[in-house]
Coordinates of C-alpha atoms in Angstrom, one line a residue:
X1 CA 0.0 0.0 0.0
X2 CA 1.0 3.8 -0.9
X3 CA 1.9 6.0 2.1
X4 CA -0.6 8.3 0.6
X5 CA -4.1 7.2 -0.8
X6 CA -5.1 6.8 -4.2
X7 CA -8.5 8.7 -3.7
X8 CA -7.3 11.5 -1.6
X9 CA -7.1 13.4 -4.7
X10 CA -10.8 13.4 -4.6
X11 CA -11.0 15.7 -1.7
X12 CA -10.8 19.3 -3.0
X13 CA -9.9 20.1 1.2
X14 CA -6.6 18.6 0.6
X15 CA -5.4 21.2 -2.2
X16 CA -2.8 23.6 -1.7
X17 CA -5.2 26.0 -1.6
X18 CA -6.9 24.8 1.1
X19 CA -5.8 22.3 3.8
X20 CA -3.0 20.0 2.4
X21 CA -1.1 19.3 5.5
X22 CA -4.5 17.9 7.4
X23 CA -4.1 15.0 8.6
X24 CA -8.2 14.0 9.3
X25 CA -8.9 11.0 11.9
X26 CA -12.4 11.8 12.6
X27 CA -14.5 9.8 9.8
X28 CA -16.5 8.5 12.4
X29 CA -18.1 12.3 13.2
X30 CA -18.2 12.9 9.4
X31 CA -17.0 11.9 6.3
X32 CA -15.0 14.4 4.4
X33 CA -16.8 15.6 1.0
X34 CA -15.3 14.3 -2.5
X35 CA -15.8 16.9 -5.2
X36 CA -18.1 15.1 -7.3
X37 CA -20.4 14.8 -4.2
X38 CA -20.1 19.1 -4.1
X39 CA -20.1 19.1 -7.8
X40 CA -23.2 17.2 -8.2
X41 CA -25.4 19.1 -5.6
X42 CA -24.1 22.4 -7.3
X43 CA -24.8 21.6 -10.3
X44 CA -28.5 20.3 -9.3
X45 CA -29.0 23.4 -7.1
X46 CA -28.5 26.0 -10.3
X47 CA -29.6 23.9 -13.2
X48 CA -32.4 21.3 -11.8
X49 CA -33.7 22.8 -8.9
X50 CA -37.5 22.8 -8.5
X51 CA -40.3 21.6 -5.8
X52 CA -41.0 18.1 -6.5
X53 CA -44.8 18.6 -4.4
X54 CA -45.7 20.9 -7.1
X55 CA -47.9 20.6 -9.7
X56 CA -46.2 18.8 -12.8
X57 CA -44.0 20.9 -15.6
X58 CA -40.8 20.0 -16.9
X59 CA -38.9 20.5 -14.2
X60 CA -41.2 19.1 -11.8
X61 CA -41.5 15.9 -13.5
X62 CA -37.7 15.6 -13.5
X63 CA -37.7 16.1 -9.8
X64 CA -40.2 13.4 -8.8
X65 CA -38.2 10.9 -11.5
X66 CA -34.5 11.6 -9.1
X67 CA -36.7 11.3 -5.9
X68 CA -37.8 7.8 -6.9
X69 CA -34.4 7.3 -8.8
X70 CA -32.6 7.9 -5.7
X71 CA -35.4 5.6 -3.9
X72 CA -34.2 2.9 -5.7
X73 CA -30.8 3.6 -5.5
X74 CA -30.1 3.4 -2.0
X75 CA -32.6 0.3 -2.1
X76 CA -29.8 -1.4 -3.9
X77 CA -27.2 0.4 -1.7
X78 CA -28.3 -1.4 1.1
X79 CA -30.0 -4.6 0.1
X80 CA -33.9 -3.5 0.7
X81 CA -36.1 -5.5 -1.6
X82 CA -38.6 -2.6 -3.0
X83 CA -37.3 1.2 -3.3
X84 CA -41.0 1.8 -1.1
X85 CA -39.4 0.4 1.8
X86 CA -36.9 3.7 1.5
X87 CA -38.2 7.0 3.8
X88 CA -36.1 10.4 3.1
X89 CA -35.3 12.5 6.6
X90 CA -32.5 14.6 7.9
X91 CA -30.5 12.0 9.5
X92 CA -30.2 9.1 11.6
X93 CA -31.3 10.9 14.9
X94 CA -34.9 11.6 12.7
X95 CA -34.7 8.3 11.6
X96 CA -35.3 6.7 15.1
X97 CA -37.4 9.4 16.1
X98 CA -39.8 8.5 13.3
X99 CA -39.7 5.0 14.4
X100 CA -40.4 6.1 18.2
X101 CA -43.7 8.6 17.6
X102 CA -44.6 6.8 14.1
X103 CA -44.2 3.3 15.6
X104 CA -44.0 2.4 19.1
X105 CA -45.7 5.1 21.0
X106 CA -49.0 3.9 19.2
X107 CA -48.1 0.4 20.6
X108 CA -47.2 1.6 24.0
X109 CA -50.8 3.7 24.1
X110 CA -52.6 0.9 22.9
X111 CA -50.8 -1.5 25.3
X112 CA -51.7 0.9 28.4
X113 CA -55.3 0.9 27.2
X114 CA -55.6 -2.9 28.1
X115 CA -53.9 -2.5 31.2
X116 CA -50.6 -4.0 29.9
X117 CA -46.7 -3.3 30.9
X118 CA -44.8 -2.5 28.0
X119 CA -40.8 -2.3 28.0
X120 CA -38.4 -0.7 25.3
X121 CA -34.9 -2.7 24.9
X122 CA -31.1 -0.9 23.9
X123 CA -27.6 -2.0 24.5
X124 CA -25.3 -0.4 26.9
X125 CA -23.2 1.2 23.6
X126 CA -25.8 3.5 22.1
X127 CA -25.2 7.1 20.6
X128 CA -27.6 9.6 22.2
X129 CA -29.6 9.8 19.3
X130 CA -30.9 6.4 19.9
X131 CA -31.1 6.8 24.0
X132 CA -33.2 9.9 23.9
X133 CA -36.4 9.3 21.9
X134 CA -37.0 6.5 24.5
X135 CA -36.5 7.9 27.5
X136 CA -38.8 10.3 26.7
X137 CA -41.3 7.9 25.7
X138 CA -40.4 6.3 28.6
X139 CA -41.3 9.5 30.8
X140 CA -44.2 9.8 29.5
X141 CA -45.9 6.6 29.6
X142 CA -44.0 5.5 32.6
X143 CA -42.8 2.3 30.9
X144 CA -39.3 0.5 31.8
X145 CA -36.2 1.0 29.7
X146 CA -33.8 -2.3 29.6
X147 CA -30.2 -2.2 28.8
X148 CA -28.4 -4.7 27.8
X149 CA -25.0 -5.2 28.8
X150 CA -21.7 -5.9 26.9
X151 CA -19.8 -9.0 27.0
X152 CA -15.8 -8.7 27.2
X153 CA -15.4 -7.9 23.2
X154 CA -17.0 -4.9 23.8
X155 CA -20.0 -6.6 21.6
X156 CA -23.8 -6.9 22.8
X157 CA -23.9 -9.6 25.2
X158 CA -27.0 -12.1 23.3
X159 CA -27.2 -14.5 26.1
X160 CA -27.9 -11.3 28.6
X161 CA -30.0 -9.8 26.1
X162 CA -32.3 -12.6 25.5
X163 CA -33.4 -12.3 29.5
X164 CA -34.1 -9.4 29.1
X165 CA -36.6 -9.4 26.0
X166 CA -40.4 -10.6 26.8
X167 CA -44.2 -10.5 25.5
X168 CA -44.0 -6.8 27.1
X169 CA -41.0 -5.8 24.5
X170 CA -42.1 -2.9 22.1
X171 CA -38.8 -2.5 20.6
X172 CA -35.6 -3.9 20.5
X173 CA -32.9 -0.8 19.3
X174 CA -29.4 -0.8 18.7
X175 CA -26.4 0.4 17.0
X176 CA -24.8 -2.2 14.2
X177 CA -21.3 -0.7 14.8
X178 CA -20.6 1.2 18.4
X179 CA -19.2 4.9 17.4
X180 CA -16.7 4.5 20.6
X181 CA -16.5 0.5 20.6
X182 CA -16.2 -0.2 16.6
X183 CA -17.0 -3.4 16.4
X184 CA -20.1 -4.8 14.5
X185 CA -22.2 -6.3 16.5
X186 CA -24.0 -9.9 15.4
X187 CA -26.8 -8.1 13.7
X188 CA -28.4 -11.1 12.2
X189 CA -28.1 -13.0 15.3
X190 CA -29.9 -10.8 17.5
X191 CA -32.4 -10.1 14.9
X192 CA -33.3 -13.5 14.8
X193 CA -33.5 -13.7 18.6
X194 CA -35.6 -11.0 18.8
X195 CA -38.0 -12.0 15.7
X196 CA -38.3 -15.2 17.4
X197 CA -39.9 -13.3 20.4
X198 CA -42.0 -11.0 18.0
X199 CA -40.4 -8.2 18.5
X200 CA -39.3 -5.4 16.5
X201 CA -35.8 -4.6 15.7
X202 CA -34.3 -1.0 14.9
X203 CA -30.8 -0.7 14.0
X204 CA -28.9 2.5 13.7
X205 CA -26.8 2.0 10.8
X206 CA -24.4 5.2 10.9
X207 CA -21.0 3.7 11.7
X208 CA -21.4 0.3 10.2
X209 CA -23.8 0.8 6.6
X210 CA -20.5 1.5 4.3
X211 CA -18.3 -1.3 6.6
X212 CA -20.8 -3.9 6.6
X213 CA -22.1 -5.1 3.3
X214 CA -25.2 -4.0 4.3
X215 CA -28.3 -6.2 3.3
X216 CA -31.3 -5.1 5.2
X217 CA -33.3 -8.3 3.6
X218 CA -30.8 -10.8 5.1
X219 CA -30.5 -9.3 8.6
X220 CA -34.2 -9.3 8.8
X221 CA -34.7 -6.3 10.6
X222 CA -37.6 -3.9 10.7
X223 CA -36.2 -0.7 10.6
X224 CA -32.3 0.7 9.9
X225 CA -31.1 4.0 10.1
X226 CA -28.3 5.9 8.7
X227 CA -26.8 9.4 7.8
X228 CA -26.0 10.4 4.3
X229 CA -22.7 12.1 5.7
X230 CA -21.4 9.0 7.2
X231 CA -20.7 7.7 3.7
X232 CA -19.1 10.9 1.9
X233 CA -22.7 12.1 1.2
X234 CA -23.7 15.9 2.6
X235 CA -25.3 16.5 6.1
X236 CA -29.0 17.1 6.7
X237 CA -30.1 14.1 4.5
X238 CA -30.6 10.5 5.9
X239 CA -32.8 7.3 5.2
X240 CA -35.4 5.0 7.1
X241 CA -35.4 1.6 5.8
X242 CA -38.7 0.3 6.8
X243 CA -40.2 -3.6 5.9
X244 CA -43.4 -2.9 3.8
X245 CA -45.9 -4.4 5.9
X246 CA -45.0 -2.2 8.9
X247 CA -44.5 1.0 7.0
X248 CA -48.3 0.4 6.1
X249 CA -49.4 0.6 9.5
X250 CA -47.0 3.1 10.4
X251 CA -48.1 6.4 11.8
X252 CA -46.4 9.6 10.2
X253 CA -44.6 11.5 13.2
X254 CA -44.6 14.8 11.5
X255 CA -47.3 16.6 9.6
X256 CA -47.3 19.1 6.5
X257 CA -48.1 19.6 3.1
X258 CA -46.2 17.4 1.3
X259 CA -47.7 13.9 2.6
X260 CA -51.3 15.2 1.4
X261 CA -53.6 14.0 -0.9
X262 CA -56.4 15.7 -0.2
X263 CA -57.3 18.2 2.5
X264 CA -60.5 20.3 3.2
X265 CA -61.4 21.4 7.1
X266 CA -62.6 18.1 8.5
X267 CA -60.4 15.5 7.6
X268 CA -57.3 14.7 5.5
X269 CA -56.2 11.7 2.8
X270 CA -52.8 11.2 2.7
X271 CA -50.4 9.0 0.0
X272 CA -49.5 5.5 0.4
X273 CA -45.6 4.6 1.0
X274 CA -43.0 6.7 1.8
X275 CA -44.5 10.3 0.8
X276 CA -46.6 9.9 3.8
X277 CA -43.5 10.1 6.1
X278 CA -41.8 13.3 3.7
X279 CA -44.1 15.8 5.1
X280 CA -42.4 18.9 3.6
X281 CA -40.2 19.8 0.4
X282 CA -37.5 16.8 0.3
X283 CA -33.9 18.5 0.3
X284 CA -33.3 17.5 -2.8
X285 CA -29.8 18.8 -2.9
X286 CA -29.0 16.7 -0.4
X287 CA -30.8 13.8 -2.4
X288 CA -29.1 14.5 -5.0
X289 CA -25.6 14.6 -3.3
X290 CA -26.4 11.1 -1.3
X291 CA -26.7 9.3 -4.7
X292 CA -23.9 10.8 -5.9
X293 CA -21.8 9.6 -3.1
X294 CA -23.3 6.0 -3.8
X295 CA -22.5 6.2 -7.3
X296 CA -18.8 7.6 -6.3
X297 CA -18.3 4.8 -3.8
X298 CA -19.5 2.0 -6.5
X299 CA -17.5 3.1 -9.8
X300 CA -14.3 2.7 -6.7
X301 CA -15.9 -0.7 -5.8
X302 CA -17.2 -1.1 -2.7
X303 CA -14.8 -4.7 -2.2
X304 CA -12.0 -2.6 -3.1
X305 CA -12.5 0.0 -1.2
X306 CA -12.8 -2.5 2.3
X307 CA -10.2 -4.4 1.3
X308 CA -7.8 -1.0 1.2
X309 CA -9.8 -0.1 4.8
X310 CA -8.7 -3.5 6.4
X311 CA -5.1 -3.3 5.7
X312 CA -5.5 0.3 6.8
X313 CA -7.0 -0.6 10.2
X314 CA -4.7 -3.2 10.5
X315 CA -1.6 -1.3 10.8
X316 CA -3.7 1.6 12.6
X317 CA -4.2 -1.3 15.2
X318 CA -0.7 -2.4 15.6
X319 CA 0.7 0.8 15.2
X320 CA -1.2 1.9 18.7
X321 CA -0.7 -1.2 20.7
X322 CA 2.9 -1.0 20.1
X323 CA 3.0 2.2 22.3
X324 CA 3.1 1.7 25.7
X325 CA 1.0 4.1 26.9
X326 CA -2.1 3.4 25.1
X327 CA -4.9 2.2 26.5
X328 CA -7.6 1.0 24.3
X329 CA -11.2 0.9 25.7
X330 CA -11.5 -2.7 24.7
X331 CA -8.1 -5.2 25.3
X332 CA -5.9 -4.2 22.4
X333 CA -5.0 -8.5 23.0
X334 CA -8.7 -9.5 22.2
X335 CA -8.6 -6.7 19.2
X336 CA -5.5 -7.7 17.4
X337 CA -7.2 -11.4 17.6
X338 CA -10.2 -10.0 15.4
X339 CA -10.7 -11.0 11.7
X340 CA -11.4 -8.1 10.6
X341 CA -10.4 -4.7 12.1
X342 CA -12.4 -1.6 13.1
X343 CA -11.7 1.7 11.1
X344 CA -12.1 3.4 14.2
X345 CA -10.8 2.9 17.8
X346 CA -10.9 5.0 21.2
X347 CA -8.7 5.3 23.6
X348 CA -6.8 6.8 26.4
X349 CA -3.0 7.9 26.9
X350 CA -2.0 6.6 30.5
X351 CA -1.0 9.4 33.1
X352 CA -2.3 12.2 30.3
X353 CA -5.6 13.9 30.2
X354 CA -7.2 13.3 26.4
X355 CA -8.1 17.2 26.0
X356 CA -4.2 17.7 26.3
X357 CA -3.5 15.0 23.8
X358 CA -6.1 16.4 21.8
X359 CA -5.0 19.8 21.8
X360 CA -1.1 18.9 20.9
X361 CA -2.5 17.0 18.1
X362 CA -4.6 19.5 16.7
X363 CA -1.4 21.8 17.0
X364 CA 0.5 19.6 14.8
X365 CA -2.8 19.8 11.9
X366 CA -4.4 16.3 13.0
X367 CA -7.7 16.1 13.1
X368 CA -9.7 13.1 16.1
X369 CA -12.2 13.4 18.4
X370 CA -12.2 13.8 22.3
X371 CA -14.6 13.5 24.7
X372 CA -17.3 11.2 25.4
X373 CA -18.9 11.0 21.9
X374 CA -22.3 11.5 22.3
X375 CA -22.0 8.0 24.2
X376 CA -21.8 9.1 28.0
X377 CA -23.7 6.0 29.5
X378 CA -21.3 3.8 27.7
X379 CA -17.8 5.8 29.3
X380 CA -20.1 5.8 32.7
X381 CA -20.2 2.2 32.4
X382 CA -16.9 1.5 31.4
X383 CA -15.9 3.8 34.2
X384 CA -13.8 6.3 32.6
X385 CA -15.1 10.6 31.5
X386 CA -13.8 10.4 27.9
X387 CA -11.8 9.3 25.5
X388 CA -9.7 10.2 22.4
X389 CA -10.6 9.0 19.1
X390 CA -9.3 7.9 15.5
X391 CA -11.5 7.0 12.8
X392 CA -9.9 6.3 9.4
X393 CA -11.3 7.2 5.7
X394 CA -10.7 6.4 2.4
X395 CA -8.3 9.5 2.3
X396 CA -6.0 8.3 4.8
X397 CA -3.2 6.2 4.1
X398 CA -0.3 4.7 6.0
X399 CA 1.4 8.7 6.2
X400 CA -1.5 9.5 8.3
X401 CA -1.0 7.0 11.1
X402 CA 2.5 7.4 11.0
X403 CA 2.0 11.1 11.9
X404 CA -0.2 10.1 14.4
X405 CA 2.0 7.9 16.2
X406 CA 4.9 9.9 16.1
X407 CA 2.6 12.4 17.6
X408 CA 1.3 10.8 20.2
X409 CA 4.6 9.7 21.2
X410 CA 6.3 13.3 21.3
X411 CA 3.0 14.3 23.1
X412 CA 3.5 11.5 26.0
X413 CA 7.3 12.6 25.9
X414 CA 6.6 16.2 26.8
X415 CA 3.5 15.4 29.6
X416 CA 6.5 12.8 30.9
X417 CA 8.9 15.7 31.1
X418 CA 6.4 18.0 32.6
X419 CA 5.9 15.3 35.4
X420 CA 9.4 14.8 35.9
X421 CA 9.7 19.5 36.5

């Protein structure tokens, strides 16, 4: 492998111009934007831009075609069996709100009606964005929130989790890939285990949908969320996968023009399929630039593509444990033992607090996260406040870890110095 990746040239950030000494680590918050992503969306915004809830011209009819282009597009991008099954929304974060209002608050109401107990399932590893849409359900209906724990791999413990899922379950959410953790969890598995219950499965899909091989139809869950911006798409745009049969009974969670059929004073008719969850004018730019990125990542080959990540991760992963100060938040032992290594990984520097690693690193143009990462209750319960971490893209090649290395070793030079004054 080059010390410098073959597609970095796609990211006009990188130009003398701009940014060419950046070393960026932090995939996992966002991906960087290639320039045919940027070029797409402005070319769309000043040649094709129109409102695709409008009555039909030229324009108009072009619109609706890319809406259910890109419907089918991302259908194939992530193994759904009918574009219908694809909902448009800001983000993974809308995604499981849709599913919480839209889905299981309707159960949970009904359930209460009867007299029943109802109970709302996640692992111990979730982002905030899939914590807070049930607590607040769970504040409001006074029903019991279930967490299940994490085996030694840092994975979702099944055998724990299966005790914890009964008739009372309303939902079963969780993240395929941990955005602190990194490892994909048995997704198939646990769908299975929950399916055999009858119980509904949401996955958030953000840090594992471009890692993964996706294929919604053979994981067998009911409902998977991403963000276009986790796979080199722009922000603000995302996608609900929901199976057909539930995203007939589904309840919209928001309300607005663009879901209606008919409307007079009394009562409303609104489409069938996915329109009825698009309530407003789709941001189509957006749209536009998600399919792109699709289209971008498939002319690269996807199997190429993960093939160059593994080897990548690989030496990211030895490269760390090699230093003697790291600490990773799972064993770096049980790690190095995987098949197939995580693009990202968090950690701490021992006797050094992360914000001043962070800082020194950021001094020396490298780009990482710090700090909990929207993952508190998972730092809480691995008993540490926050961690540093490096997420790798398909910009980054072998020069970028070795600057990070050597940075993170002058950085535990100098805080070993300062001790020592």
């Amino acid at each position: 492998m080059s010390n410098i990746s073959p597609w970095k040239k796609d990211f006009s950030i990188f130009v003398p111009q701009a940014q060419p000494y950046l070393c960026y680590l932090d995939t996992a918050a966002t991906c960087l934007t290639p320039k045919h992503v940027a070029e797409a969306m402005f070319h769309y915004q000043c040649y094709s831009h129109a409102n695709s809830h409008q009555e039909k011209d030229q324009i108009n009819s072009s619109e609706i075609d890319k809406l259910e282009q890109a419907r089918e597009k991302v259908a194939c991008f992530i193994g759904a069996q009918q574009r219908q099954s694809i909902v448009f929304n800001t983000g993974a974060t809308d995604g499981v709100n849709q599913v919480a209002y839209g889905y299981v608050e309707p159960i949970i109401v009904a359930a209460l009606k009867k007299g029943q107990h109802c109970n709302i399932v996640i692992s111990a590893a979730e982002h905030h964005s899939n914590i807070l849409a049930w607590q607040r359900l769970v504040k409001a209906y006074q029903v019991e929130l279930r967490i299940a724990p994490l085996a030694i791999d840092g994975l979702i413990d099944i055998a724990r989790l299966a005790l914890l899922l009964d008739e009372n379950t309303c939902i079963l959410a969780f993240s395929h890939c941990s955005n602190v953790i990194g490892k994909m969890n048995p997704v198939e598995k646990i769908c299975q285990l929950a399916k055999s219950k009858g119980i509904a499965t949401l996955i958030d899909g953000a840090q594992a949908v471009l890692r993964s091989h996706c294929t919604v139809a053979t994981i067998d869950c009911d409902f998977y969320v991403f963000s276009a911006h986790k796979i080199y798409g722009p922000t603000g745009c995302g996608v609900l996968y929901v199976k057909p049969d539930i995203l007939r009974e589904m309840l919209p969670s928001q309300w607005g023009a663009g879901m209606a059929k008919n409307v007079n004073y009394k009562e409303s008719e609104f489409f069938s399929g996915p329109s009825r969850f698009e309530s407003s004018t789709p941001n189509m730019a957006s749209i536009v630039g998600l399919v792109e990125a699709i289209d971008y990542l498939n002319d690269l080959s996807l199997k190429e593509i993960n093939l160059y990540l593994d080897d990548l991760a690989m030496y990211m992963h030895k490269s760390l444990s090699e230093l003697a100060f790291y600490r990773p938040v799972v064993d770096k032992k049980i790690t190095l033992r995987q098949a197939k290594m995580s693009t990202l990984v968090s950690f701490q520097c021992q006797n050094i607090h992360c914000q001043d690693v962070a800082s020194l690193l950021r001094s020396e143009n490298i780009a990482l996260s710090c700090g909990n990462h929207a993952a508190q209750p998972l730092h809480s319960a691995l008993a540490i406040e926050e961690t540093l971490r490096v997420s790798l893209g398909i910009y980054n090649g072998y020069a970028d870890i070795d600057k990070l290395i050597a940075s993170l070793s002058h950085c535990h030079q100098m805080m070993a110095l300062e001790d020592l004054v």
